[in-house]
Coordinates of N, CA and C in Angstrom, one line a residue:
M27 N 0.2 -11.2 42.1 CA 0.0 -12.6 42.2 C -0.3 -13.0 40.5
S28 N 0.1 -13.4 40.0 CA -0.2 -13.7 38.3 C -0.5 -15.1 38.1
Q29 N -1.7 -15.6 37.0 CA -2.6 -16.1 37.2 C -1.9 -17.1 35.8
S30 N -1.7 -18.6 36.1 CA -1.4 -19.4 35.0 C -1.7 -19.3 33.5
R31 N -1.8 -19.8 32.8 CA -2.2 -19.9 31.5 C -4.1 -20.1 31.2
A32 N -3.4 -21.4 31.7 CA -4.8 -22.2 32.0 C -5.9 -21.6 33.0
D33 N -5.5 -20.7 34.0 CA -6.9 -20.0 34.9 C -7.4 -19.0 34.5
R34 N -6.5 -18.4 33.3 CA -6.8 -16.9 32.9 C -8.1 -16.8 32.2
R35 N -8.7 -16.0 31.9 CA -9.6 -15.6 31.4 C -9.7 -16.0 30.0
A36 N -10.6 -16.3 29.0 CA -10.8 -17.0 27.6 C -11.1 -15.9 27.1
S37 N -10.4 -15.3 25.7 CA -10.2 -14.2 24.9 C -11.4 -15.1 24.1
D38 N -11.8 -13.6 22.9 CA -12.9 -14.0 22.2 C -11.5 -14.8 20.9
R39 N -10.5 -14.5 20.6 CA -10.0 -15.0 19.8 C -9.6 -16.4 20.0
E40 N -9.6 -17.2 21.4 CA -9.5 -18.3 22.2 C -10.4 -19.2 21.4
R41 N -11.7 -18.3 22.0 CA -13.2 -19.1 21.6 C -13.2 -19.5 20.0
Q42 N -12.9 -18.8 19.0 CA -12.7 -18.6 17.8 C -11.6 -20.0 17.6
G43 N -10.5 -20.0 18.0 CA -10.1 -21.1 17.9 C -10.0 -22.2 17.8
T44 N -11.0 -22.6 19.3 CA -11.6 -23.9 19.9 C -12.5 -24.3 18.6
V45 N -13.3 -23.0 18.6 CA -14.5 -23.6 17.5 C -14.1 -24.1 16.0
R46 N -12.7 -23.2 15.8 CA -12.4 -23.7 14.3 C -11.6 -25.2 14.7
A47 N -10.9 -25.9 15.9 CA -10.7 -27.0 15.9 C -11.9 -27.8 16.0
L48 N -12.7 -27.8 16.5 CA -14.2 -28.4 16.9 C -14.5 -28.7 15.5
R49 N -14.8 -27.7 14.6 CA -15.1 -27.7 13.1 C -14.2 -28.6 12.2
G50 N -13.5 -28.4 12.3 CA -12.5 -29.3 11.7 C -12.6 -30.8 12.1
Q51 N -12.5 -30.8 13.2 CA -13.0 -32.5 13.5 C -14.1 -33.1 13.5
L52 N -15.1 -31.9 13.0 CA -16.7 -32.5 12.5 C -16.2 -32.9 11.4
R53 N -15.7 -32.2 10.3 CA -15.5 -32.6 9.0 C -14.9 -33.7 8.9
E54 N -13.9 -33.9 9.9 CA -13.1 -35.2 9.8 C -13.4 -36.5 10.3
G55 N -15.0 -36.1 11.1 CA -15.8 -37.3 11.4 C -15.5 -38.0 12.9
R56 N -14.9 -37.0 13.3 CA -14.2 -37.4 14.9 C -15.6 -37.2 15.8
L57 N -16.4 -36.2 15.3 CA -17.4 -35.6 16.0 C -18.9 -35.7 15.7
S58 N -19.8 -36.2 16.4 CA -21.4 -36.1 15.6 C -21.6 -34.9 15.8
D59 N -22.7 -34.3 14.9 CA -23.4 -33.2 15.1 C -24.2 -32.9 16.2
V60 N -24.6 -33.7 16.9 CA -25.2 -33.0 18.2 C -24.0 -33.3 19.4
T61 N -22.9 -33.9 19.4 CA -21.7 -33.6 20.0 C -21.0 -32.2 19.9
F62 N -21.3 -31.8 18.3 CA -20.1 -30.8 17.8 C -21.1 -29.5 18.6
V63 N -22.3 -29.3 18.2 CA -23.6 -28.3 18.7 C -23.4 -28.2 20.2
R64 N -23.5 -29.4 21.1 CA -23.3 -29.0 22.6 C -22.1 -28.5 22.8
R65 N -20.7 -28.6 22.2 CA -19.1 -28.7 22.4 C -19.4 -26.5 22.1
L66 N -19.8 -26.7 20.8 CA -19.8 -25.3 20.3 C -20.1 -24.0 21.4
F67 N -21.9 -24.8 22.4 CA -22.4 -23.7 22.7 C -21.3 -23.8 24.0
L68 N -21.0 -25.1 24.4 CA -19.9 -25.0 25.6 C -19.3 -23.9 25.7
A69 N -18.3 -23.7 24.4 CA -16.9 -23.0 23.9 C -17.3 -21.4 23.5
L70 N -18.4 -21.1 23.5 CA -19.1 -19.5 23.4 C -19.3 -19.3 24.5
D71 N -19.4 -20.1 25.5 CA -20.3 -19.8 26.8 C -18.7 -20.0 27.7
A72 N -17.5 -20.1 27.5 CA -16.4 -20.5 28.1 C -16.1 -19.5 29.1
R73 N -15.5 -19.5 30.0 CA -15.0 -18.2 30.8 C -13.5 -18.3 30.7
H74 N -13.0 -19.6 31.1 CA -11.9 -19.8 31.3 C -11.0 -20.6 30.3
R75 N -9.8 -20.1 30.1 CA -8.6 -20.9 29.0 C -9.4 -22.9 29.7
T76 N -9.2 -23.0 30.6 CA -9.2 -24.5 31.1 C -10.6 -25.0 30.4
E77 N -11.6 -24.4 30.7 CA -13.0 -24.7 30.2 C -12.6 -25.0 28.4
L78 N -12.1 -24.0 27.6 CA -12.0 -24.6 26.3 C -10.8 -25.8 26.1
D79 N -9.7 -26.0 27.5 CA -8.9 -26.8 26.8 C -9.7 -28.4 26.8
A80 N -10.6 -28.1 27.6 CA -11.2 -29.3 28.2 C -12.7 -30.0 27.0
L81 N -12.6 -29.1 26.4 CA -13.9 -29.5 25.1 C -13.1 -30.3 24.1
V82 N -11.0 -30.0 23.9 CA -10.8 -30.4 22.8 C -9.8 -31.6 23.2
A83 N -9.5 -31.7 24.5 CA -8.9 -32.6 25.6 C -8.2 -33.7 24.7
D84 N -10.0 -34.5 24.4 CA -10.2 -35.4 23.9 C -9.8 -36.2 22.3
L85 N -9.6 -34.8 21.7 CA -9.4 -34.8 20.4 C -7.9 -34.9 19.9
P86 N -7.6 -35.4 19.2 CA -6.3 -35.4 18.3 C -5.8 -34.2 17.8
G87 N -4.7 -33.6 18.1 CA -4.6 -32.0 17.4 C -3.6 -32.5 17.0
R88 N -2.5 -31.3 16.1 CA -1.2 -30.8 16.0 C -0.8 -30.3 17.1
P89 N 0.6 -30.5 17.4 CA 0.7 -29.6 18.6 C 1.0 -28.1 18.0
L90 N 1.2 -27.2 19.3 CA 1.3 -25.6 19.5 C 2.3 -25.2 18.1
A91 N 3.5 -25.9 18.7 CA 4.7 -25.6 18.0 C 4.3 -25.8 16.2
H92 N 3.6 -27.2 16.0 CA 3.2 -27.1 14.4 C 2.4 -26.0 14.0
R93 N 1.5 -26.1 14.7 CA 0.5 -24.7 14.1 C 0.9 -23.4 13.8
R94 N 2.2 -23.1 14.9 CA 2.8 -21.8 14.4 C 3.2 -21.6 13.3
L95 N 4.3 -22.9 13.3 CA 4.8 -22.8 12.3 C 4.2 -22.8 10.7
I96 N 3.3 -23.7 11.0 CA 2.2 -23.1 9.6 C 1.5 -22.1 9.2
L97 N 1.4 -21.2 10.3 CA 0.5 -19.9 10.5 C 2.2 -18.9 9.8
L98 N 3.3 -18.8 10.3 CA 4.4 -18.7 10.0 C 4.8 -18.8 8.0
Y99 N 4.3 -20.1 8.1 CA 4.5 -20.2 6.6 C 3.5 -19.9 5.9
Q100 N 2.3 -19.5 6.2 CA 1.3 -19.1 5.2 C 1.6 -17.5 5.5
R101 N 1.9 -17.0 6.6 CA 2.2 -15.2 6.3 C 3.1 -15.2 5.5
L102 N 4.3 -15.9 5.7 CA 5.7 -15.7 4.8 C 5.4 -15.8 2.8
T103 N 4.8 -16.7 2.9 CA 4.0 -17.2 1.5 C 3.6 -16.0 0.8
A104 N 2.3 -15.2 1.7 CA 1.8 -14.3 1.1 C 2.7 -13.0 1.0
L105 N 3.4 -13.2 1.8 CA 4.4 -11.8 1.7 C 5.2 -11.8 0.8
V106 N 5.7 -13.1 0.5 CA 6.5 -13.0 -0.9 C 6.1 -12.8 -2.4
S107 N 4.7 -13.5 -2.1 CA 4.0 -13.2 -3.9 C 3.6 -11.8 -3.9
R108 N 2.9 -11.3 -2.6 CA 3.0 -9.9 -2.7 C 4.0 -8.9 -3.5
L109 N 5.4 -9.4 -2.8 CA 6.4 -8.6 -3.5 C 7.2 -8.7 -4.7
I110 N 6.3 -10.5 -5.2 CA 6.6 -11.1 -6.3 C 5.9 -9.9 -7.4
R111 N 4.8 -9.7 -6.9 CA 3.5 -9.0 -8.0 C 4.1 -7.6 -8.3
L112 N 4.9 -6.9 -7.1 CA 5.0 -5.9 -7.0 C 6.1 -5.2 -8.0
R113 N 7.3 -6.3 -7.7 CA 8.7 -5.8 -9.0 C 8.3 -6.3 -10.4
I114 N 9.1 -5.8 -10.7 CA 8.8 -5.6 -12.5 C 9.6 -7.0 -12.7
A115 N 8.9 -7.4 -14.1 CA 9.4 -8.6 -14.8 C 10.2 -7.5 -15.8
P116 N 11.2 -8.9 -16.0 CA 12.4 -8.1 -17.2 C 11.6 -7.3 -18.1
R117 N 12.2 -6.3 -18.8 CA 11.4 -6.1 -19.9 C 12.8 -5.0 -20.8
S118 N 12.7 -5.3 -22.5 CA 13.4 -5.3 -23.3 C 13.6 -3.4 -23.0
A119 N 14.6 -2.8 -22.7 CA 14.5 -1.4 -23.2 C 15.2 -1.0 -24.4
S120 N 15.1 -2.2 -25.4 CA 15.6 -1.5 -26.7 C 14.5 -0.3 -27.7
E121 N 13.6 -0.4 -27.0 CA 12.5 0.7 -27.9 C 11.9 1.6 -26.7
T122 N 13.0 2.8 -26.5 CA 12.2 3.9 -25.6 C 11.6 5.0 -26.0
S123 N 10.5 5.4 -25.9 CA 10.1 6.3 -26.8 C 10.1 7.5 -25.6
E124 N 9.7 9.1 -26.2 CA 9.4 9.9 -25.3 C 8.1 9.9 -24.7
L125 N 7.5 10.3 -23.5 CA 6.2 10.9 -23.1 C 6.1 12.1 -22.5
A126 N 5.6 13.0 -23.1 CA 5.9 14.4 -22.6 C 4.8 14.8 -21.9
L127 N 5.4 15.5 -20.8 CA 4.0 15.7 -20.0 C 3.2 17.3 -20.5
P128 N 2.0 16.8 -20.3 CA 1.1 17.7 -21.1 C 1.1 18.8 -20.7
P129 N 1.1 20.1 -21.8 CA 0.7 21.3 -21.6 C 0.2 22.3 -21.0
V130 N -1.0 21.4 -20.5 CA -1.9 22.4 -20.0 C -2.5 21.6 -18.4
P131 N -2.4 22.1 -17.0 CA -3.0 20.8 -16.2 C -4.1 20.9 -16.2
G132 N -4.7 18.9 -15.8 CA -5.8 18.5 -15.9 C -5.6 17.4 -15.6
E133 N -6.3 16.1 -16.1 CA -6.4 15.0 -16.3 C -6.6 14.4 -17.2
Y134 N -5.7 13.5 -17.8 CA -5.5 12.8 -19.2 C -5.8 11.5 -18.9
V135 N -6.3 10.7 -19.7 CA -6.7 9.4 -19.7 C -5.3 8.7 -20.8
I136 N -4.9 7.8 -20.4 CA -3.9 7.0 -21.8 C -4.4 5.9 -21.8
G137 N -4.3 5.4 -22.9 CA -4.8 3.9 -23.2 C -5.2 3.6 -25.0
R138 N -5.7 2.6 -25.1 CA -6.1 2.2 -26.7 C -7.5 2.4 -26.6
S139 N -8.3 2.9 -26.7 CA -9.3 3.3 -27.1 C -9.5 4.5 -27.7
D140 N -10.4 5.0 -28.6 CA -10.1 5.9 -29.7 C -10.9 7.2 -28.6
D141 N -11.5 7.2 -27.5 CA -11.6 8.2 -26.8 C -10.9 8.8 -25.5
V142 N -9.7 8.5 -25.7 CA -9.0 8.8 -24.7 C -7.6 10.0 -25.1
D143 N -7.6 10.5 -24.2 CA -6.4 11.5 -24.4 C -5.1 11.8 -25.1
L144 N -4.8 10.1 -24.6 CA -3.0 9.6 -25.0 C -3.8 8.5 -25.7
H145 N -3.8 8.5 -26.9 CA -3.9 7.1 -27.7 C -2.6 6.4 -28.2
L146 N -2.5 5.1 -27.6 CA -1.5 4.2 -28.0 C -1.7 3.0 -28.7
D147 N -1.5 2.5 -29.9 CA -1.9 1.6 -30.6 C -0.9 0.6 -30.3
D148 N -1.4 -0.3 -29.2 CA -0.7 -1.6 -29.1 C -1.5 -2.4 -28.1
I149 N -1.3 -4.2 -28.6 CA -2.6 -4.8 -27.8 C -2.1 -4.8 -26.4
S150 N -0.8 -4.6 -25.8 CA -0.7 -4.9 -24.5 C -1.3 -3.6 -23.4
V151 N -1.6 -2.4 -24.4 CA -2.1 -1.5 -23.8 C -3.9 -1.5 -23.3
S152 N -4.1 -1.4 -22.4 CA -5.6 -1.5 -21.8 C -6.4 -0.3 -22.6
R153 N -8.1 -0.5 -22.8 CA -8.5 0.8 -23.6 C -8.3 2.0 -22.3
R154 N -8.6 1.8 -21.3 CA -8.4 2.8 -20.7 C -7.4 2.5 -19.5
H155 N -5.8 2.4 -20.0 CA -4.4 1.7 -18.8 C -4.4 2.5 -18.0
A156 N -4.2 4.1 -18.1 CA -3.8 4.7 -17.2 C -4.1 6.3 -17.0
L157 N -4.1 6.9 -15.7 CA -4.2 8.3 -15.7 C -2.9 9.1 -15.3
I158 N -2.7 10.7 -16.0 CA -1.7 11.3 -15.5 C -2.4 12.7 -15.1
A159 N -2.5 13.1 -14.3 CA -3.1 14.3 -13.7 C -2.4 15.7 -13.0
H160 N -2.6 16.5 -13.1 CA -1.7 17.7 -12.6 C -2.3 17.8 -10.9
V161 N -1.5 17.5 -9.9 CA -2.2 17.6 -8.4 C -1.1 18.2 -8.0
G162 N -1.3 19.2 -7.0 CA -0.6 19.8 -6.2 C 0.4 20.6 -6.9
G163 N 0.7 20.7 -7.9 CA 2.0 21.3 -8.6 C 3.3 20.4 -9.4
G164 N 2.2 19.3 -9.2 CA 2.8 18.3 -9.8 C 2.1 17.2 -10.3
W165 N 2.8 16.2 -11.4 CA 2.1 15.5 -12.1 C 2.1 13.8 -11.1
V166 N 0.8 13.8 -11.2 CA 0.5 12.3 -10.4 C -0.2 11.1 -12.1
L167 N 0.8 9.6 -11.5 CA 0.3 8.7 -12.6 C -0.3 7.5 -11.6
T168 N -1.8 7.0 -12.2 CA -2.4 5.9 -11.5 C -2.7 5.2 -12.7
D169 N -2.9 4.1 -12.2 CA -3.1 2.7 -13.1 C -4.5 2.9 -13.0
L170 N -5.5 2.7 -14.1 CA -6.7 2.5 -13.8 C -7.3 0.9 -14.0
G171 N -6.3 0.2 -13.6 CA -7.2 -1.4 -13.7 C -6.8 -1.8 -14.9
S172 N -5.7 -1.7 -15.6 CA -5.1 -2.5 -16.6 C -4.7 -3.7 -16.4
R173 N -4.9 -4.6 -17.3 CA -4.5 -5.9 -17.5 C -3.0 -6.0 -17.5
N174 N -2.1 -5.4 -18.1 CA -0.7 -5.8 -18.0 C 0.1 -4.8 -16.9
G175 N -0.8 -3.7 -16.5 CA -0.3 -3.3 -15.7 C 0.5 -1.6 -16.1
T176 N 0.9 -0.4 -14.8 CA 1.4 0.3 -15.1 C 3.0 0.5 -13.9
W177 N 3.9 0.5 -14.8 CA 5.1 0.6 -13.9 C 5.9 2.3 -14.2
L178 N 6.6 1.8 -12.7 CA 7.3 3.4 -13.0 C 8.5 2.9 -12.0
N179 N 9.8 3.5 -13.3 CA 10.9 3.4 -12.5 C 11.0 1.8 -12.0
G180 N 10.6 1.1 -12.8 CA 10.9 -0.7 -12.4 C 9.8 -1.0 -11.6
W181 N 9.3 -0.5 -11.1 CA 8.0 -0.8 -9.9 C 6.8 -0.8 -10.5
R182 N 5.9 -1.9 -10.1 CA 4.5 -1.9 -10.6 C 3.8 -0.8 -9.7
L183 N 3.2 -0.5 -10.0 CA 2.4 1.2 -9.4 C 1.2 0.3 -8.5
P184 N 1.3 0.2 -7.5 CA 0.0 0.1 -6.3 C -1.0 1.2 -6.2
G185 N -0.8 2.5 -6.4 CA -1.8 3.5 -6.4 C -1.0 4.4 -7.2
P186 N -1.6 5.6 -6.9 CA -1.1 7.2 -7.6 C 0.3 7.2 -7.0
A187 N 1.1 7.6 -7.7 CA 2.4 7.9 -7.6 C 2.8 9.4 -8.6
P188 N 3.5 10.0 -7.7 CA 4.3 11.6 -8.5 C 5.1 10.8 -9.8
V189 N 5.3 11.7 -11.1 CA 6.0 11.4 -11.8 C 7.0 12.7 -12.1
S190 N 8.5 12.8 -12.6 CA 9.1 13.8 -12.8 C 9.8 13.4 -14.6
P191 N 10.5 14.3 -14.9 CA 11.3 13.9 -15.9 C 12.3 13.2 -15.6
G192 N 12.9 12.0 -16.5 CA 13.5 11.4 -16.2 C 13.0 10.2 -15.9
D193 N 11.9 9.8 -15.6 CA 11.4 8.7 -14.9 C 11.1 7.3 -16.3
L194 N 11.3 6.6 -15.9 CA 10.9 5.3 -17.0 C 9.2 5.1 -16.6
V195 N 8.5 5.3 -17.6 CA 6.8 4.4 -17.5 C 6.8 3.6 -18.5
D196 N 6.2 2.3 -17.8 CA 5.9 1.4 -18.5 C 4.7 0.8 -18.6
L197 N 3.7 1.4 -19.7 CA 2.6 0.7 -20.0 C 2.4 -0.3 -20.9
G198 N 2.0 -1.5 -20.4 CA 1.8 -2.9 -21.4 C 3.5 -3.2 -21.5
S199 N 3.9 -3.5 -22.9 CA 5.0 -3.6 -23.5 C 5.7 -2.4 -23.8
L200 N 4.8 -1.1 -23.6 CA 5.8 0.3 -23.9 C 6.6 0.7 -22.9
R201 N 7.6 1.2 -23.5 CA 8.8 1.8 -22.5 C 8.6 3.3 -22.8
F202 N 8.8 4.2 -22.2 CA 8.7 5.3 -21.8 C 9.8 6.0 -21.2
V203 N 10.2 7.6 -21.6 CA 10.7 8.4 -20.8 C 10.1 9.2 -20.7
V204 N 9.7 10.2 -19.3 CA 9.3 11.1 -18.9 C 9.6 12.0 -19.6
V205 N 9.5 13.2 -20.0 CA 10.1 14.4 -20.9 C 8.8 15.5 -20.5
D206 N 9.6 16.8 -20.2 CA 9.1 18.5 -20.0 C 9.1 19.1 -21.1
K207 N 8.4 19.0 -21.9 CA 8.8 20.0 -23.1 C 8.2 21.4 -23.0
R208 N 7.2 21.9 -22.1 CA 6.6 22.9 -21.9 C 7.6 23.9 -21.7
P209 N 7.1 25.2 -22.5 CA 8.0 26.4 -22.0 C 8.4 26.9 -20.8
G210 N 9.2 27.3 -20.6 CA 9.8 28.0 -19.1 C 9.7 27.4 -18.0

């Protein structure tokens, strides 16, 4: 025997949704403080969905389909903005320099500061821009929170990424091709 949606037990998520709806009605002036507090306690104590529905039945609200569309729109815009931040902005490939892998395994900081291992004198490069480290037999490139980002083969680095000869690395507005000039 299946229960109808209204007769089933209320979940914590449904209780929170009812509390949010009540809070919105309070903000819009449709509920007094006393009524809001009373309904808040009833929402938190509700055991069934019918009890929650009764707390907002006399209040105007958006239809369920409209709320779902808003939620879907919010999720979609968040996803698109994440993808836009990850994808590379167009860059000029007119001046590509070589970035030689270090001759000795270790960790090397790249940046504009005087105390880094690989100094780049360009205003678009942060003082401590990126780190290249020898890990598990290969080289890994990591952005160190630079303002203009570190890009690998056209994609902004969201975290550490392996690099190998032939890869394109953009540090600020500077573009490099990774080369291995080590003997052997």
